[in-house]
Amino acid sequence: MAKARTLYACTECGGQSPKWQGQCPHCAVWNTLVETVVPGGNAGSATVENRYAGLTAARAVITLDQVSAEDIARIPSGLPEFDRVLGGGFVPGSVVLLGGDPGIGKSTLLLQALQSVSAVSQVLYVTGEESPEQVAARARRLKVDGRRIPLLAEISLEKIVDTLRTQRPTVAIIDSIQTLYSEALTAAPGSVSQVRECAAQLTRLAKAGGPAIVLVGHVTKEGAIAGPRVLEHIVDTVLYFEGDSGSSFRLVRAIKNRFGAVNELGVFAMTETGLREVSNPSALFLSHTGDPVPGSCVTVTQEGSRPLAVEIQALLDEAHAPNPKRLTVGLETNRLAMLLAVLHRHAGVACFDQDVFVNAVAGVKIAEPAADLAVLLAMVSSLRGKPLPGKMVVFGEVGLAGEVRPVQRGQERLREAAKLGFTRALVPRANITRQGVEGIEAIPIDRVEQAVHWLREH
Ligand code: TYD
Ligand code: MG
C-alpha cells in the first residue's frame, strides 16, 4: 500500500507546513506542529474542484422544520446506572469516550454492558491493550456468556475499520484508543497525531451509518484524557470513571453529552464478580456513626438529575506553624479560603490560628457552591466542639457579602432529605415554598451570621 502523504498542522492556528518545525511559521507559537494525513492522498488533489468532487451527492439545504424529529432509538446497556449517564442507552452511530485511571474498571463495565447488548444485537470487542486470554479470563470471572461476544485483538486502525465494515456490529468497544495506530502516520501509537487521526476515522465510520463506538481513553497524571483535547470535541459523549482507590465505589460521570444531560452520575460498587449498581447512592455518602459528632454536617448536592445527600466533615485544630494548613478532599480549596474569610468578616468567627481540614465523605467530588453553608457550619461546629442537631441537612450558596443565596432545585433536595429520614433543614429563604415538603421542617436563612447564631441557640 502506498503511504498516504502527510504534512504538519499547527494545533493553534491550523496552519500547515511540509516539514516539522519547532515554531509554527504561521502563528509563531512553539511546539504546536503535529503530523496529519493529507485528505485525498497527494498535493495535486487539494484544488477546489477536487475538494468538492466527493460531495456531489450532498443533501439539499432544508429548513429546520423539514427535519423529522424522531426520537432517537437507543440500545440499553442493561445497566440502568450506565444508561443514566449515557442519556438512556447507546445511540447508533454515536461515539462515546470513557476515560479513567488504570484499574478503575473501564474494561469490566464495558464487558458487562456488552453482555446485555449482545443478547439483542451484534457487538464487537476490540482489545489492543490486553491479550484475548486476559479478556476471556475477565469474562469468565464476570460470568459473561462469551459465545455471543466476538473479540478482535488488533491495534492497526485500518484492519479494525475493515472488520467493522464487514462484521457490521451495532455496538463496538475500542479498548483503548491510545494503543491504536494508523499506517498513514509514522508517529508512535499513543502520540497526539495518532490518537487524533484514529479517533477521527472511527468517528467518520460511526457517523456514516456505522456502529455506536465506545473509545476507552487513558487519563494523564493531571486527570485529563491523554492525547489531544480535540478528542473531547470529536466525540459525542465524554464520560469519566472516577473512584477512590481505597473504597469499592465507582462513579461514572457525564462531562459532555450530545444525547443527554451532563453531570449525570452513575454509581457502582466493584465486587468480586464485577460492578454492581448502587441504586440508592445517598446512603453511601453518609458515614454511619450513631450520635452526632462535632464537625459533621450533611448537605444535599445535585448531580445531574439526581439529588445526593453527602456528609461534610471539618476538623479545626490549633496550628503550630506560622502558615496554618488549609486542606480539602472533594471540595475546592479556593472556595474554602473564601468561606473562612466570610466567616471571619460577617460572623466574627476567626480561624487564622487554626489548621483547617474539610472532607466530603466516601470520595465524592462536589463542584457546586450549594455545599458552602454546610462547609461553613461544619467548621463552626468543629471549632466549638459542639455537634450540630441530629437529623438535619444544610444547603445554600454563600456570597462574599455574607448573604446565603438560593440553589437550583431546592424542593428536590428537600424531598431527598425527607426520604432519608432527615427532619430539619437550614436552607436559603428563597428555596422555601409555601406548601413545603412533608416530613421536613425548613428553616429559612438569609445571612451567614444568622446561621451561626442559630447553631449557638440549638
Ligand atoms: P479493569 O476493568 O481491568 O480496569 P481498567 O480497564 O479501567 O484498567 O478492572 C480492574 C480492576 O477491577 C482490578 O484491580 C480488579 C478489579 N476487579 C474486581 O474487583 N472484580 C471483578 O470482577 C473484576 C473483573 C475486576
Ligand atoms: Mg482495561
Coordinates of C-alpha atoms and ligand atoms in Angstrom, one line a residue:
M1 CA 0.0 0.0 0.0
A2 CA 1.3 3.4 -0.9
K3 CA 2.0 5.6 2.1
A4 CA -0.6 8.4 2.4
R5 CA 1.1 11.8 2.2
T6 CA 1.4 13.6 5.5
L7 CA 2.1 17.1 6.5
Y8 CA 2.4 19.0 9.7
A9 CA -0.5 21.1 11.0
C10 CA -0.5 23.6 13.8
T11 CA -2.8 22.8 16.7
E12 CA -3.3 26.5 17.4
C13 CA -4.0 28.2 14.1
G14 CA -4.4 25.2 11.8
G15 CA -1.6 26.4 9.5
Q16 CA 0.3 23.8 7.5
S17 CA 3.9 23.1 6.9
P18 CA 5.5 20.3 4.8
K19 CA 8.3 19.7 7.4
W20 CA 8.3 19.6 11.1
Q21 CA 9.5 22.8 12.8
G22 CA 9.8 23.9 16.4
Q23 CA 7.8 27.0 15.7
C24 CA 4.7 27.4 13.6
P25 CA 5.6 29.5 10.5
H26 CA 2.1 31.0 10.5
C27 CA 1.3 32.0 14.1
A28 CA 4.8 31.8 15.6
V29 CA 3.7 29.6 18.5
W30 CA 6.2 27.0 19.6
N31 CA 5.8 23.2 19.7
T32 CA 2.4 23.0 18.1
L33 CA 3.0 21.2 14.8
V34 CA 1.7 17.6 14.7
E35 CA 1.7 15.2 11.8
T36 CA -1.6 14.8 9.9
V37 CA -2.7 12.9 6.9
V38 CA -3.4 14.9 3.7
P39 CA -7.0 14.1 2.7
G40 CA -7.1 12.8 -0.9
G41 CA -3.5 11.5 -0.9
N42 CA -1.4 13.9 -3.0
A43 CA -0.9 17.6 -3.1
G44 CA -2.5 18.0 -6.5
S45 CA -5.9 16.9 -5.2
A46 CA -6.2 19.8 -3.0
T47 CA -7.7 22.1 -5.6
V48 CA -11.2 23.5 -5.1
E49 CA -12.8 21.2 -7.7
N50 CA -11.2 18.1 -6.3
R51 CA -12.1 19.1 -2.7
Y52 CA -15.8 19.3 -3.6
A53 CA -15.8 16.4 -6.1
G54 CA -16.8 13.8 -3.5
L55 CA -19.6 15.9 -2.3
T56 CA -21.8 16.0 -5.5
A57 CA -24.3 13.7 -3.9
A58 CA -24.6 16.0 -0.9
R59 CA -28.0 16.7 0.6
A60 CA -30.1 19.7 -0.4
V61 CA -30.3 22.6 2.0
I62 CA -33.5 22.4 4.1
T63 CA -35.1 24.4 6.8
L64 CA -35.2 23.1 10.4
D65 CA -39.0 22.3 10.4
Q66 CA -38.5 19.9 7.5
V67 CA -36.3 17.7 9.6
S68 CA -38.4 15.0 11.1
A69 CA -37.8 15.0 14.9
E70 CA -37.9 11.3 15.5
D71 CA -37.0 10.0 18.9
I72 CA -33.5 8.5 18.8
A73 CA -33.7 4.8 19.1
R74 CA -31.4 3.7 21.9
I75 CA -29.7 0.4 22.8
P76 CA -29.9 -0.1 26.5
S77 CA -26.7 -1.3 28.1
G78 CA -28.5 -3.5 30.6
L79 CA -27.1 -1.4 33.5
P80 CA -29.6 1.3 34.3
E81 CA -26.9 3.4 36.1
F82 CA -24.8 3.3 33.0
D83 CA -27.8 4.2 30.8
R84 CA -28.5 7.1 33.1
V85 CA -25.1 8.7 32.2
L86 CA -25.5 7.8 28.5
G87 CA -28.8 9.5 28.4
G88 CA -30.9 6.3 28.0
G89 CA -28.5 3.9 26.3
F90 CA -26.1 3.7 23.3
V91 CA -27.2 5.8 20.3
P92 CA -26.5 4.1 17.0
G93 CA -23.7 6.0 15.1
S94 CA -22.6 7.9 18.1
V95 CA -19.1 7.9 19.7
V96 CA -18.6 7.7 23.5
L97 CA -15.2 8.4 25.1
L98 CA -14.8 6.6 28.5
G99 CA -11.8 7.9 30.5
G100 CA -10.4 6.9 33.8
D101 CA -7.5 5.8 35.8
P102 CA -5.9 2.4 35.1
G103 CA -7.6 -0.4 37.0
I104 CA -10.7 1.6 37.9
G105 CA -12.9 -0.8 36.0
K106 CA -13.4 0.5 32.4
S107 CA -13.0 -2.8 30.7
T108 CA -15.1 -4.5 33.3
L109 CA -18.0 -2.1 32.9
L110 CA -18.0 -2.3 29.1
L111 CA -17.8 -6.1 29.1
Q112 CA -20.8 -6.2 31.4
A113 CA -22.7 -3.8 29.1
L114 CA -21.8 -5.9 26.0
Q115 CA -23.3 -8.9 27.7
S116 CA -26.8 -7.4 27.6
V117 CA -26.4 -5.7 24.2
S118 CA -25.2 -9.0 22.6
A119 CA -28.5 -10.6 23.6
V120 CA -30.3 -8.3 21.2
S121 CA -27.8 -7.3 18.5
Q122 CA -24.3 -7.8 17.1
V123 CA -21.3 -6.5 19.1
L124 CA -17.5 -6.4 18.7
Y125 CA -14.9 -6.0 21.4
V126 CA -11.5 -4.7 20.1
T127 CA -8.7 -5.2 22.5
G128 CA -5.4 -3.5 21.9
E129 CA -4.2 -3.5 25.4
E130 CA -4.8 -7.0 26.8
S131 CA -4.4 -10.4 25.2
P132 CA -7.5 -12.4 24.3
E133 CA -6.7 -14.7 27.2
Q134 CA -6.9 -11.8 29.7
V135 CA -10.2 -10.6 28.3
A136 CA -11.6 -14.1 28.4
A137 CA -10.4 -14.6 32.0
R138 CA -12.3 -11.4 32.9
A139 CA -15.4 -12.6 31.1
R140 CA -15.3 -15.9 33.0
R141 CA -15.0 -14.0 36.3
L142 CA -17.9 -11.9 35.3
K143 CA -19.9 -14.9 34.2
V144 CA -20.4 -13.3 30.8
D145 CA -21.5 -15.6 28.0
G146 CA -18.5 -15.5 25.7
R147 CA -20.3 -17.2 22.8
R148 CA -22.0 -14.0 21.7
I149 CA -19.1 -11.6 22.1
P150 CA -16.7 -11.6 19.1
L151 CA -13.2 -10.4 20.1
L152 CA -10.6 -8.8 17.9
A153 CA -7.0 -8.4 19.2
E154 CA -5.7 -5.7 16.9
I155 CA -4.1 -2.3 17.0
S156 CA -4.0 -1.4 13.3
L157 CA -6.7 1.1 12.6
E158 CA -7.1 0.1 9.0
K159 CA -7.7 -3.6 10.0
I160 CA -10.1 -2.6 12.7
V161 CA -12.1 -0.4 10.3
D162 CA -12.2 -3.3 7.7
T163 CA -13.5 -5.6 10.4
L164 CA -16.1 -3.1 11.5
R165 CA -17.2 -2.7 7.8
T166 CA -17.6 -6.4 7.3
Q167 CA -18.9 -7.5 10.6
R168 CA -21.4 -4.6 11.0
P169 CA -21.8 -4.7 14.7
T170 CA -24.3 -2.4 16.4
V171 CA -22.0 -1.6 19.3
A172 CA -18.2 -1.7 19.2
I173 CA -15.7 -1.2 22.0
I174 CA -12.2 0.0 21.3
D175 CA -10.0 -0.7 24.4
S176 CA -8.1 1.6 24.2
I177 CA -7.7 4.5 21.7
Q178 CA -4.1 5.1 22.9
T179 CA -3.0 1.7 21.6
L180 CA -4.2 2.1 18.0
Y181 CA -2.1 3.3 15.2
S182 CA -2.8 4.3 11.6
E183 CA -0.4 3.1 8.9
A184 CA -0.8 6.5 7.3
L185 CA 1.3 8.2 10.0
T186 CA 4.8 7.5 11.2
A187 CA 4.2 8.6 14.8
A188 CA 4.1 6.0 17.5
P189 CA 0.8 4.7 19.0
G190 CA -0.5 7.0 21.8
S191 CA 1.1 10.1 20.3
V192 CA -1.1 13.1 19.7
S193 CA -1.3 12.8 16.0
Q194 CA -2.1 9.0 16.1
V195 CA -4.8 9.3 18.8
R196 CA -6.4 12.2 16.9
E197 CA -6.3 10.5 13.5
C198 CA -7.6 7.2 14.8
A199 CA -10.5 8.8 16.7
A200 CA -11.4 11.0 13.7
Q201 CA -11.5 8.0 11.3
L202 CA -13.6 5.9 13.7
T203 CA -16.0 8.8 14.2
R204 CA -16.4 9.2 10.5
L205 CA -17.2 5.5 10.2
A206 CA -19.8 5.7 13.0
K207 CA -21.4 8.8 11.5
A208 CA -21.7 7.1 8.1
G209 CA -24.3 4.6 9.5
G210 CA -21.7 2.6 11.4
P211 CA -21.9 1.2 14.9
A212 CA -22.1 3.0 18.2
I213 CA -18.5 3.1 19.3
V214 CA -17.1 3.4 22.8
L215 CA -13.5 4.5 23.0
V216 CA -11.6 3.7 26.2
G217 CA -9.2 6.5 27.0
H218 CA -6.3 6.7 29.4
V219 CA -6.0 9.7 31.7
T220 CA -2.9 11.6 32.4
K221 CA -1.5 12.3 35.9
E222 CA -3.4 15.6 35.9
G223 CA -6.7 13.7 35.3
A224 CA -7.3 14.8 31.7
I225 CA -7.8 12.2 28.9
A226 CA -4.4 11.6 27.4
G227 CA -4.0 12.8 23.9
P228 CA -5.3 15.9 22.3
R229 CA -8.0 17.9 23.8
V230 CA -9.7 17.8 20.4
L231 CA -10.6 14.2 21.2
E232 CA -13.3 15.6 23.5
H233 CA -14.6 17.8 20.7
I234 CA -14.7 15.0 18.1
V235 CA -16.8 12.6 20.2
D236 CA -20.5 12.9 21.1
T237 CA -20.2 11.9 24.7
V238 CA -17.4 12.1 27.3
L239 CA -17.6 10.0 30.4
Y240 CA -15.2 9.9 33.3
F241 CA -14.9 6.8 35.5
E242 CA -13.9 8.1 39.0
G243 CA -13.4 6.5 42.4
D244 CA -11.4 6.4 45.4
S245 CA -8.7 3.7 45.3
G246 CA -9.4 3.0 48.9
S247 CA -13.1 2.3 48.5
S248 CA -15.0 0.0 46.2
F249 CA -17.4 2.7 45.0
R250 CA -17.1 3.9 41.4
L251 CA -18.8 6.9 39.8
V252 CA -19.3 7.3 36.1
R253 CA -19.8 11.0 35.3
A254 CA -21.0 12.6 32.0
I255 CA -18.9 15.6 31.2
K256 CA -20.3 16.2 27.7
N257 CA -23.3 14.5 26.1
R258 CA -24.9 15.4 22.8
F259 CA -27.6 12.9 23.5
G260 CA -28.4 13.5 27.2
A261 CA -27.8 15.7 30.2
V262 CA -24.3 16.5 31.5
N263 CA -23.2 16.0 35.1
E264 CA -25.3 12.8 35.3
L265 CA -23.8 10.4 37.7
G266 CA -23.9 6.6 37.7
V267 CA -22.9 4.8 40.9
F268 CA -21.4 1.4 41.1
A269 CA -19.6 -0.8 43.6
M270 CA -16.8 -3.1 42.5
T271 CA -17.3 -6.6 43.8
E272 CA -15.7 -10.0 43.4
T273 CA -17.9 -10.6 40.4
G274 CA -17.8 -7.3 38.7
L275 CA -19.6 -4.0 39.0
R276 CA -22.8 -3.9 40.9
E277 CA -25.2 -1.0 40.6
V278 CA -26.0 1.2 43.6
S279 CA -29.5 2.5 43.2
N280 CA -29.7 4.4 46.5
P281 CA -26.4 6.2 46.5
S282 CA -27.3 8.8 49.1
A283 CA -26.9 6.3 51.9
L284 CA -23.4 5.7 50.7
F285 CA -22.1 9.2 51.3
L286 CA -23.3 9.4 54.9
S287 CA -21.0 8.0 57.5
H288 CA -22.8 5.7 59.8
T289 CA -21.9 6.9 63.2
G290 CA -24.6 6.8 65.8
D291 CA -24.7 10.1 67.7
P292 CA -23.9 13.4 66.0
V293 CA -20.3 14.5 66.3
P294 CA -18.7 17.9 66.2
G295 CA -17.5 18.9 62.7
S296 CA -20.0 16.9 60.7
C297 CA -22.8 18.4 58.6
V298 CA -25.0 16.7 55.9
T299 CA -25.7 18.6 52.7
V300 CA -27.7 17.7 49.6
T301 CA -25.9 18.2 46.3
Q302 CA -27.4 17.9 42.9
E303 CA -25.6 15.6 40.5
G304 CA -27.3 15.9 37.1
S305 CA -30.9 14.9 37.6
R306 CA -30.3 13.3 41.0
P307 CA -30.0 14.9 44.4
L308 CA -27.4 13.2 46.6
A309 CA -27.0 13.6 50.4
V310 CA -23.4 13.9 51.3
E311 CA -21.7 14.3 54.7
I312 CA -19.2 17.1 55.0
Q313 CA -16.6 16.7 57.8
A314 CA -14.4 19.5 59.1
L315 CA -11.6 19.4 61.6
L316 CA -10.1 22.6 63.0
D317 CA -7.1 22.2 65.2
E318 CA -4.7 24.8 66.7
A319 CA -1.9 25.5 64.2
H320 CA 1.7 25.2 65.3
A321 CA 3.3 26.6 62.2
P322 CA 3.2 30.2 61.1
N323 CA 1.2 29.2 58.0
P324 CA -1.9 27.2 59.1
K325 CA -2.9 24.3 56.8
R326 CA -6.0 24.6 54.6
L327 CA -6.8 21.2 53.1
T328 CA -9.9 19.9 51.3
V329 CA -10.8 16.5 49.9
G330 CA -13.5 16.5 47.3
L331 CA -14.1 20.3 47.6
E332 CA -12.3 23.3 46.1
T333 CA -9.5 24.7 48.3
N334 CA -10.0 28.2 47.0
R335 CA -13.6 28.1 47.9
L336 CA -12.6 27.1 51.5
A337 CA -10.3 30.2 51.8
M338 CA -13.3 32.4 50.7
L339 CA -15.6 30.8 53.2
L340 CA -13.1 31.3 56.0
A341 CA -12.9 35.0 55.1
V342 CA -16.7 35.3 55.0
L343 CA -16.9 33.6 58.3
H344 CA -14.5 36.0 59.9
R345 CA -15.8 39.2 58.4
H346 CA -19.5 38.6 58.7
A347 CA -20.0 36.2 61.6
G348 CA -16.9 37.2 63.6
V349 CA -15.5 33.7 63.8
A350 CA -11.8 33.8 63.4
C351 CA -9.8 30.7 62.2
F352 CA -6.4 32.3 61.4
D353 CA -4.7 30.3 64.1
Q354 CA -6.3 27.0 63.1
D355 CA -5.3 24.2 60.7
V356 CA -8.5 23.5 58.7
F357 CA -9.3 20.2 57.1
V358 CA -12.5 19.6 55.2
N359 CA -13.6 16.3 53.6
A360 CA -16.6 15.1 51.6
V361 CA -17.2 11.5 52.8
A362 CA -16.6 8.5 50.5
G363 CA -14.5 10.2 47.9
V364 CA -17.4 12.2 46.3
K365 CA -16.4 15.4 44.5
I366 CA -18.6 18.4 45.0
A367 CA -18.2 21.1 42.4
E368 CA -21.3 23.2 43.1
P369 CA -21.4 26.1 45.6
A370 CA -24.6 24.7 47.2
A371 CA -22.4 23.0 49.8
D372 CA -21.0 26.3 51.0
L373 CA -23.2 26.7 54.0
A374 CA -22.7 23.1 55.1
V375 CA -18.9 23.5 55.0
L376 CA -19.2 26.7 57.0
L377 CA -21.3 25.2 59.7
A378 CA -19.2 22.0 59.9
M379 CA -16.2 24.3 60.6
V380 CA -18.0 26.3 63.2
S381 CA -19.2 23.1 64.8
S382 CA -15.7 21.7 64.9
L383 CA -14.2 24.9 66.3
R384 CA -16.7 25.0 69.1
G385 CA -16.6 21.2 69.7
K386 CA -20.3 21.1 69.6
P387 CA -22.3 18.8 67.3
L388 CA -25.0 20.1 65.0
P389 CA -28.5 18.9 65.9
G390 CA -29.2 15.4 64.6
K391 CA -31.3 14.6 61.5
M392 CA -30.5 17.9 59.9
V393 CA -29.4 18.9 56.4
V394 CA -27.9 22.2 55.3
F395 CA -27.5 23.7 51.8
G396 CA -27.1 27.2 50.3
E397 CA -24.5 29.2 48.4
V398 CA -22.6 31.7 50.4
G399 CA -21.7 35.1 48.8
L400 CA -18.9 37.4 49.6
A401 CA -21.3 39.9 51.3
G402 CA -22.3 37.2 53.7
E403 CA -25.6 36.5 52.1
V404 CA -27.0 33.0 51.6
R405 CA -28.2 32.5 48.1
P406 CA -30.8 30.1 46.8
V407 CA -29.7 27.0 44.9
Q408 CA -31.3 25.1 42.0
R409 CA -33.9 22.5 42.6
G410 CA -34.3 23.2 46.3
Q411 CA -37.5 21.2 46.6
E412 CA -36.0 18.1 45.1
R413 CA -33.1 18.3 47.6
L414 CA -35.6 18.7 50.5
R415 CA -37.6 15.7 49.3
E416 CA -34.4 13.6 49.1
A417 CA -33.5 14.6 52.6
A418 CA -37.0 13.7 53.9
K419 CA -36.8 10.4 52.1
L420 CA -33.6 9.6 54.0
G421 CA -35.3 10.4 57.4
F422 CA -33.9 13.9 58.0
T423 CA -36.4 16.1 59.8
R424 CA -34.9 19.6 59.7
A425 CA -33.2 21.7 57.1
L426 CA -31.3 25.0 57.1
V427 CA -31.9 26.4 53.6
P428 CA -31.8 29.7 51.8
R429 CA -35.1 31.6 52.3
A430 CA -35.9 31.7 48.5
N431 CA -35.8 27.9 48.4
I432 CA -38.7 27.5 50.7
T433 CA -42.2 27.3 49.1
R434 CA -45.5 27.8 50.8
Q435 CA -46.6 24.2 50.7
G436 CA -43.2 23.0 51.9
V437 CA -42.1 19.4 51.9
E438 CA -43.8 16.8 54.0
G439 CA -41.8 15.4 57.0
I440 CA -39.1 18.1 57.0
E441 CA -39.1 21.5 58.8
A442 CA -37.3 24.0 56.6
I443 CA -35.7 26.9 58.5
P444 CA -35.1 30.0 56.3
I445 CA -31.6 31.5 56.3
D446 CA -30.8 34.9 54.8
R447 CA -27.3 35.5 56.1
V448 CA -24.2 33.7 57.3
E449 CA -24.3 35.3 60.8
Q450 CA -27.9 34.2 61.2
A451 CA -27.0 30.5 60.6
V452 CA -24.1 30.7 63.0
H453 CA -26.4 32.3 65.6
W454 CA -29.0 29.6 65.0
L455 CA -26.3 27.0 65.8
R456 CA -25.4 28.7 69.1
E457 CA -29.1 28.6 70.2
H458 CA -29.6 24.9 69.3
Ligands
TYD1 P1 -10.4 -3.2 34.7 O1 -11.8 -3.3 34.2 O2 -9.4 -4.1 34.1 O3 -9.9 -1.7 34.8 P2 -9.4 -0.8 33.6 O4 -9.9 -1.4 32.3 O5 -10.1 0.6 33.9 O6 -8.0 -0.6 33.6 O7 -10.6 -3.5 36.3 C1 -9.5 -3.9 37.0 C2 -9.7 -3.9 38.5 O8 -11.0 -4.3 38.9 C3 -8.7 -4.9 39.1 O9 -8.0 -4.2 40.0 C4 -9.5 -6.0 39.6 C5 -10.9 -5.4 39.8 N1 -12.0 -6.4 39.6 C6 -12.8 -6.8 40.6 O10 -12.6 -6.4 41.8 N2 -13.8 -7.7 40.4 C7 -14.0 -8.2 39.2 O11 -15.0 -8.9 39.0 C8 -13.2 -7.7 38.1 C9 -13.4 -8.2 36.7 C10 -12.2 -6.8 38.3
MG2 MG -8.7 -2.0 30.7

